[in-house]
mmCIF file of C-alpha atoms in Angstrom:
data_model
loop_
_atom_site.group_PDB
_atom_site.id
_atom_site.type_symbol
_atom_site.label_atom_id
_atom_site.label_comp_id
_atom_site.label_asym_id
_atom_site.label_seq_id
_atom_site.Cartn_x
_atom_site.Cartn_y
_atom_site.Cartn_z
ATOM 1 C CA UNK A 17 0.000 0.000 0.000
ATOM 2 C CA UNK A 18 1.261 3.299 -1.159
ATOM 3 C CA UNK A 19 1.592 5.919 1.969
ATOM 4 C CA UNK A 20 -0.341 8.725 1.914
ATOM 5 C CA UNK A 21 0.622 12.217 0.200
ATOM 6 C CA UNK A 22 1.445 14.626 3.031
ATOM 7 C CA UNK A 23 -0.814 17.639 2.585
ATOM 8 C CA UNK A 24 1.051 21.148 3.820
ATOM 9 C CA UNK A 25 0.206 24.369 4.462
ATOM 10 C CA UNK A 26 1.022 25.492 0.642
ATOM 11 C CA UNK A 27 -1.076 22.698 -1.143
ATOM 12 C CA UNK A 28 -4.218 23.831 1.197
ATOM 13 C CA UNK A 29 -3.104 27.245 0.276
ATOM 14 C CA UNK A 30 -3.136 26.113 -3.593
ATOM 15 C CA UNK A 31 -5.806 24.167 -2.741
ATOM 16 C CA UNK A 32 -8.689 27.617 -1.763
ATOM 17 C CA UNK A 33 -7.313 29.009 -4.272
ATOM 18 C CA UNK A 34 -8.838 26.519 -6.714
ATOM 19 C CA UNK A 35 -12.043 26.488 -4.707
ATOM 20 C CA UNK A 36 -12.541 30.145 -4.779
ATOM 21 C CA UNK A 37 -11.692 30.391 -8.626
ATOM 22 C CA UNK A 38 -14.074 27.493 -9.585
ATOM 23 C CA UNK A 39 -16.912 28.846 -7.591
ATOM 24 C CA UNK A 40 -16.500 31.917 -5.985
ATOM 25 C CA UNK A 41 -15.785 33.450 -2.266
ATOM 26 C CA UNK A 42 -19.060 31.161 -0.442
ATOM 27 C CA UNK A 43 -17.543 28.489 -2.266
ATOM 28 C CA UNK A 44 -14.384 28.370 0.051
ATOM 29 C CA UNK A 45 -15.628 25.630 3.257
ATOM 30 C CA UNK A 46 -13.729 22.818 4.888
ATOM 31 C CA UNK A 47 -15.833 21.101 3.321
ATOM 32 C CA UNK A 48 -14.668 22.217 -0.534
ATOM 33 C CA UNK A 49 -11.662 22.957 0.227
ATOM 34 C CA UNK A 50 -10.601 18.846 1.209
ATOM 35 C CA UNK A 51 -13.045 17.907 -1.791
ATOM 36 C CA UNK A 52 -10.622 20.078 -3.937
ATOM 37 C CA UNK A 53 -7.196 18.372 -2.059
ATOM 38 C CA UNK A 54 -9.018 14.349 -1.910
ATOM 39 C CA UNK A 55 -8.584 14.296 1.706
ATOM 40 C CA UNK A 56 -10.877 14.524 5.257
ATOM 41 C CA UNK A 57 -11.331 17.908 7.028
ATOM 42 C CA UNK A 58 -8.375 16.283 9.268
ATOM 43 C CA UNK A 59 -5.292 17.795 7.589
ATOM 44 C CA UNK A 60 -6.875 21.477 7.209
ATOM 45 C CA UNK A 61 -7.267 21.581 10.966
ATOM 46 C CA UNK A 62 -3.862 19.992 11.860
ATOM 47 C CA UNK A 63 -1.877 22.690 9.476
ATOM 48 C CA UNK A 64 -3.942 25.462 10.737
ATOM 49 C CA UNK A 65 -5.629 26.086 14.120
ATOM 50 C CA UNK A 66 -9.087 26.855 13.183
ATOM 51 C CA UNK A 67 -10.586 28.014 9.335
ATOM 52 C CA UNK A 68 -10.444 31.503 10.615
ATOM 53 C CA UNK A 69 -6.620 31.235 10.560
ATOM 54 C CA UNK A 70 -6.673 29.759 7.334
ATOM 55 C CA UNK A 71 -8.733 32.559 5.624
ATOM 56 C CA UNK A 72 -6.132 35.013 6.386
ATOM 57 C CA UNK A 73 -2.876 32.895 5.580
ATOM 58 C CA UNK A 74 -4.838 32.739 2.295
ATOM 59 C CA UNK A 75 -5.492 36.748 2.204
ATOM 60 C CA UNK A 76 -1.892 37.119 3.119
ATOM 61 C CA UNK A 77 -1.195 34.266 -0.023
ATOM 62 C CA UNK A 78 -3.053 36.006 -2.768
ATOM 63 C CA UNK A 79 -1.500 39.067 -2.120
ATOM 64 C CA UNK A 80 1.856 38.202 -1.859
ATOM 65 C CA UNK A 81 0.963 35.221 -5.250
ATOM 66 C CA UNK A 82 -0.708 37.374 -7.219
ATOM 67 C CA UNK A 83 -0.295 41.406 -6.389
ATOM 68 C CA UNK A 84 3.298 41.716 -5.403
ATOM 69 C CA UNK A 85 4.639 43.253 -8.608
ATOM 70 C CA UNK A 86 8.613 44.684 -9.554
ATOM 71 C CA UNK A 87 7.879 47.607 -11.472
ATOM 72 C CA UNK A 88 9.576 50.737 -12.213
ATOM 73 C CA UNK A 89 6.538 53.181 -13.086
ATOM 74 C CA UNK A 90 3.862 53.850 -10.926
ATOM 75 C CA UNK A 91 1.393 53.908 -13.432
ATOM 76 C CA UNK A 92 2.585 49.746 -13.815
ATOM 77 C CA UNK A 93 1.345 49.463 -10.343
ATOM 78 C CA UNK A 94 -2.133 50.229 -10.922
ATOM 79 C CA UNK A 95 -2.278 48.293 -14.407
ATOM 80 C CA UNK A 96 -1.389 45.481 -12.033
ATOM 81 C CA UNK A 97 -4.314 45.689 -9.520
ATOM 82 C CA UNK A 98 -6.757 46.212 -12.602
ATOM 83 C CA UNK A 99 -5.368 42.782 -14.811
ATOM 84 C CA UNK A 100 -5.446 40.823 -11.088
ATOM 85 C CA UNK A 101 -9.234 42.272 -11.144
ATOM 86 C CA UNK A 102 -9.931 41.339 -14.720
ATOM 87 C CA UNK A 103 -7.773 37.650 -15.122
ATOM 88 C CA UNK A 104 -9.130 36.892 -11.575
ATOM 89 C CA UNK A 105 -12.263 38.349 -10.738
ATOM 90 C CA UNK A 106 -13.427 35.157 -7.903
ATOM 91 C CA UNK A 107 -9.703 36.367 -5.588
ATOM 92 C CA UNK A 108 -10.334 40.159 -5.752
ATOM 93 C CA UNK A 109 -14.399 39.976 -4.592
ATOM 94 C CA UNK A 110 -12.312 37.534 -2.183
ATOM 95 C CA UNK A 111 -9.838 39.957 -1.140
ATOM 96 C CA UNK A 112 -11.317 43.532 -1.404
ATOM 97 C CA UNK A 113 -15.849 42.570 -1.088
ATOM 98 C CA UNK A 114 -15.753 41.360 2.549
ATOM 99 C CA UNK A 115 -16.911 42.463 5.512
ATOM 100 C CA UNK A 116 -13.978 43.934 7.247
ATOM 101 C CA UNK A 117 -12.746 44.495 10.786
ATOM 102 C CA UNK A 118 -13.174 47.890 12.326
ATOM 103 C CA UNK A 119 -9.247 47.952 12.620
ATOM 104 C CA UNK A 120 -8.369 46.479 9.530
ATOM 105 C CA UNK A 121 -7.287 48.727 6.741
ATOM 106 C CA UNK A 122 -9.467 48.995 3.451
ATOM 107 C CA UNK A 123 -6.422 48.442 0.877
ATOM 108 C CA UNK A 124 -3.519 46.014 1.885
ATOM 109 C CA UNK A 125 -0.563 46.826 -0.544
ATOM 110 C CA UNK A 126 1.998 44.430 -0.810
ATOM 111 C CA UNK A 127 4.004 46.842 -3.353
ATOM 112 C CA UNK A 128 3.402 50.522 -0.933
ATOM 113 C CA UNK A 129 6.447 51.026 0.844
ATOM 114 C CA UNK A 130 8.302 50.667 -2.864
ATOM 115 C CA UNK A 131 5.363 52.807 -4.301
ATOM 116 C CA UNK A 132 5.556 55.338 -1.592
ATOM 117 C CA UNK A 133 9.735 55.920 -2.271
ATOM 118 C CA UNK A 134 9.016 55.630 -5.772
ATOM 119 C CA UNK A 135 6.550 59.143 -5.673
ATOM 120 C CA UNK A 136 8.404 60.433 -2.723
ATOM 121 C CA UNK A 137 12.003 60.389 -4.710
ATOM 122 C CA UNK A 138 10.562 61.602 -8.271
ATOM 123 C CA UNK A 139 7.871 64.186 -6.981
ATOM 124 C CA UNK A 140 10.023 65.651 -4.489
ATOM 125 C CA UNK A 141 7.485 64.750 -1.800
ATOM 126 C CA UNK A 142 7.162 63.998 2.007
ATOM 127 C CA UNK A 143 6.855 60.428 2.735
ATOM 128 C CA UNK A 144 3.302 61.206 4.726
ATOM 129 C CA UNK A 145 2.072 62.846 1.588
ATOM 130 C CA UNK A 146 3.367 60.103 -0.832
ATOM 131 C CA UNK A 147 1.026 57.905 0.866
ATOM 132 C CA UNK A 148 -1.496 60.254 0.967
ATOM 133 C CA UNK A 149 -1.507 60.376 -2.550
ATOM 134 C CA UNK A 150 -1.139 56.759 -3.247
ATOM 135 C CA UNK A 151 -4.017 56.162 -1.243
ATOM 136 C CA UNK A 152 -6.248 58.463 -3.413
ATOM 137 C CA UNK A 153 -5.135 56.542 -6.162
ATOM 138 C CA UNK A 154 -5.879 52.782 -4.169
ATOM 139 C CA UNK A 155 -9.270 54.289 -3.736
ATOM 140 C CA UNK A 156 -9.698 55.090 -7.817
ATOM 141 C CA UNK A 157 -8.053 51.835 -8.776
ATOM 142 C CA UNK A 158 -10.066 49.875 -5.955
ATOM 143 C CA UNK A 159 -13.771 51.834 -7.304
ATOM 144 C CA UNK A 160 -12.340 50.668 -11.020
ATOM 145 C CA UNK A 161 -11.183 47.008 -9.880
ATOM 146 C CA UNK A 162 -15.003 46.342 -8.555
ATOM 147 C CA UNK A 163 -16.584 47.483 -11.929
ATOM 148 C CA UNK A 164 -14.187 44.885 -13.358
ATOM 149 C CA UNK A 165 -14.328 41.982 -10.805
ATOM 150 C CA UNK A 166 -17.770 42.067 -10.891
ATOM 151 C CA UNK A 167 -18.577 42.206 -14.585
ATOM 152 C CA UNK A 168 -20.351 45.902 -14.555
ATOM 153 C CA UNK A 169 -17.321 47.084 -16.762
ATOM 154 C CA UNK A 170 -14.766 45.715 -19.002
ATOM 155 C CA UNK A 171 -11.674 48.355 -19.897
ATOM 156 C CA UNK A 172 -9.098 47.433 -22.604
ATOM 157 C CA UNK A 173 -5.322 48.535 -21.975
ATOM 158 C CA UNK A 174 -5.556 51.626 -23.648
ATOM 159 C CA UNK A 175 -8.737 52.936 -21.268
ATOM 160 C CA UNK A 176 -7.186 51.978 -18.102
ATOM 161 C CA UNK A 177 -3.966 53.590 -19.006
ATOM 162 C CA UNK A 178 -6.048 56.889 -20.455
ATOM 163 C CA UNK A 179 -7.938 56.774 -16.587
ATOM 164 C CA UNK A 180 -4.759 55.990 -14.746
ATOM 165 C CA UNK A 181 -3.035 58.854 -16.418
ATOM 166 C CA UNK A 182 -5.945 61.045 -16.220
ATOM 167 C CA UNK A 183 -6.106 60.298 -12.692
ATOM 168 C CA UNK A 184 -2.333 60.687 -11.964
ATOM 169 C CA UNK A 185 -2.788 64.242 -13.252
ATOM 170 C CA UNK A 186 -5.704 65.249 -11.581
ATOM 171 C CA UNK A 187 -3.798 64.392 -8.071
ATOM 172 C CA UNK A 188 -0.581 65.622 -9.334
ATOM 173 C CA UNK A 189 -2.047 69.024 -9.823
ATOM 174 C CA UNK A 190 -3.468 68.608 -6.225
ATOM 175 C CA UNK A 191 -0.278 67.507 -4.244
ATOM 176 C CA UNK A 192 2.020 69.668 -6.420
ATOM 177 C CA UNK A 193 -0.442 73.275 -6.037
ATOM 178 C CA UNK A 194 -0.429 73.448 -9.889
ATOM 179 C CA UNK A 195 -2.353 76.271 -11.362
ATOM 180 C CA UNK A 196 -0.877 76.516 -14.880
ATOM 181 C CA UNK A 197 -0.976 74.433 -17.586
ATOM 182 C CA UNK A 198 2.934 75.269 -17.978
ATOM 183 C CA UNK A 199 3.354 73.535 -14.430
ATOM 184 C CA UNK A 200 1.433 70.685 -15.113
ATOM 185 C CA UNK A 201 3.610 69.730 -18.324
ATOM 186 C CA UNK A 202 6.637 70.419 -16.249
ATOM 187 C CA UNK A 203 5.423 67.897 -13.529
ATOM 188 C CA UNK A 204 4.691 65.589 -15.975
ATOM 189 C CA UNK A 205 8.022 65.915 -17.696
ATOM 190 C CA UNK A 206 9.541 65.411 -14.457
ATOM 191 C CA UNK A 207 7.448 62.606 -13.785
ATOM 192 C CA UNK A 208 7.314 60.659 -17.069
ATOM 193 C CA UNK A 209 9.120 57.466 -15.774
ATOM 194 C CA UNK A 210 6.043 57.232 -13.170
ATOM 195 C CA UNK A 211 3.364 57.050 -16.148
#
């Protein structure tokens, strides 16, 4: 008799993931989840100490799997949020349409402290209001990402790079106190590597 396959924390991790892509957020039970790895409930509860913990090693997972991005524009950063929305609509209503904890924050970013330096170094910002804009921008991205996820909206490349450009603009003129057209192109200039 063969022995059994030892199930770890990674293949249960691979395992929801499945589950939630094949049928959606309710999908993801104990119950699904060892359907989807051919085992008993038994393993899910020895690698993890309740399903509570095992929701957020998987938020924590898809994050880290699927939003964690290298990229040297800023502009590349929101193009990744929107494809994770549109090439895997199941994770992001998993990730960003739940009911949340009063102290948990709305947008976990995997990529913000690079983001953050990234703004901070080229737009000759504070840190503090780095994040303040890149949080303005989470919020436009996130309000696009649901129209996406959830099938109210498709956008093609060229639209989402129009908005996020658009966008950029809008709170460059903002953080920057740009009244002039003149100091908007100059900004821009400055900032072309970020869009």
């Amino acid at each position: 008799m063969a022995p059994k396959k030892r199930i770890n924390r990674e293949d249960i991790l691979a395992g929801a993931v499945r589950v939630i892509q094949k049928g959606g957020p309710s999908a993801l039970s104990a119950r699904n989840l060892a359907g989807e790895l051919g085992c008993s409930t038994q393993p899910l509860y020895s690698a993890f100490q309740n399903f509570e913990e095992l929701r957020e090693k998987l938020l924590v997972h898809i994050r880290e799997t699927y939003l964690a991005v290298r990229c040297s524009s800023y502009k590349e950063f929101g193009r990744a949020f929107l494809r994770f929305a549109g090439e895997e609509p199941a994770l992001f209503q998993f990730l960003y349409l739940r009911r949340r904890e009063p102290e948990e924050r709305l947008l976990e970013d995997v990529n913000g402290d690079v983001t953050v330096e990234l703004l901070s170094r080229n737009l000759e910002m504070t840190p503090e209001e780095a994040w303040d804009m890149h949080r303005r921008m989470q919020y436009y991205c996130y309000g696009l990402g649901v129209m996406i996820a959830t099938g109210y909206r498709t956008m093609e490349q060229e639209e989402i790079d129009r908005e996020l450009t658009e966008f950029y603009s809008i709170l460059l003129r903002h953080y920057k106190k740009i009244t002039s057209g003149e100091g908007l192109r100059y900004w821009l200039d400055r900032s072309r590597n970020l869009i």
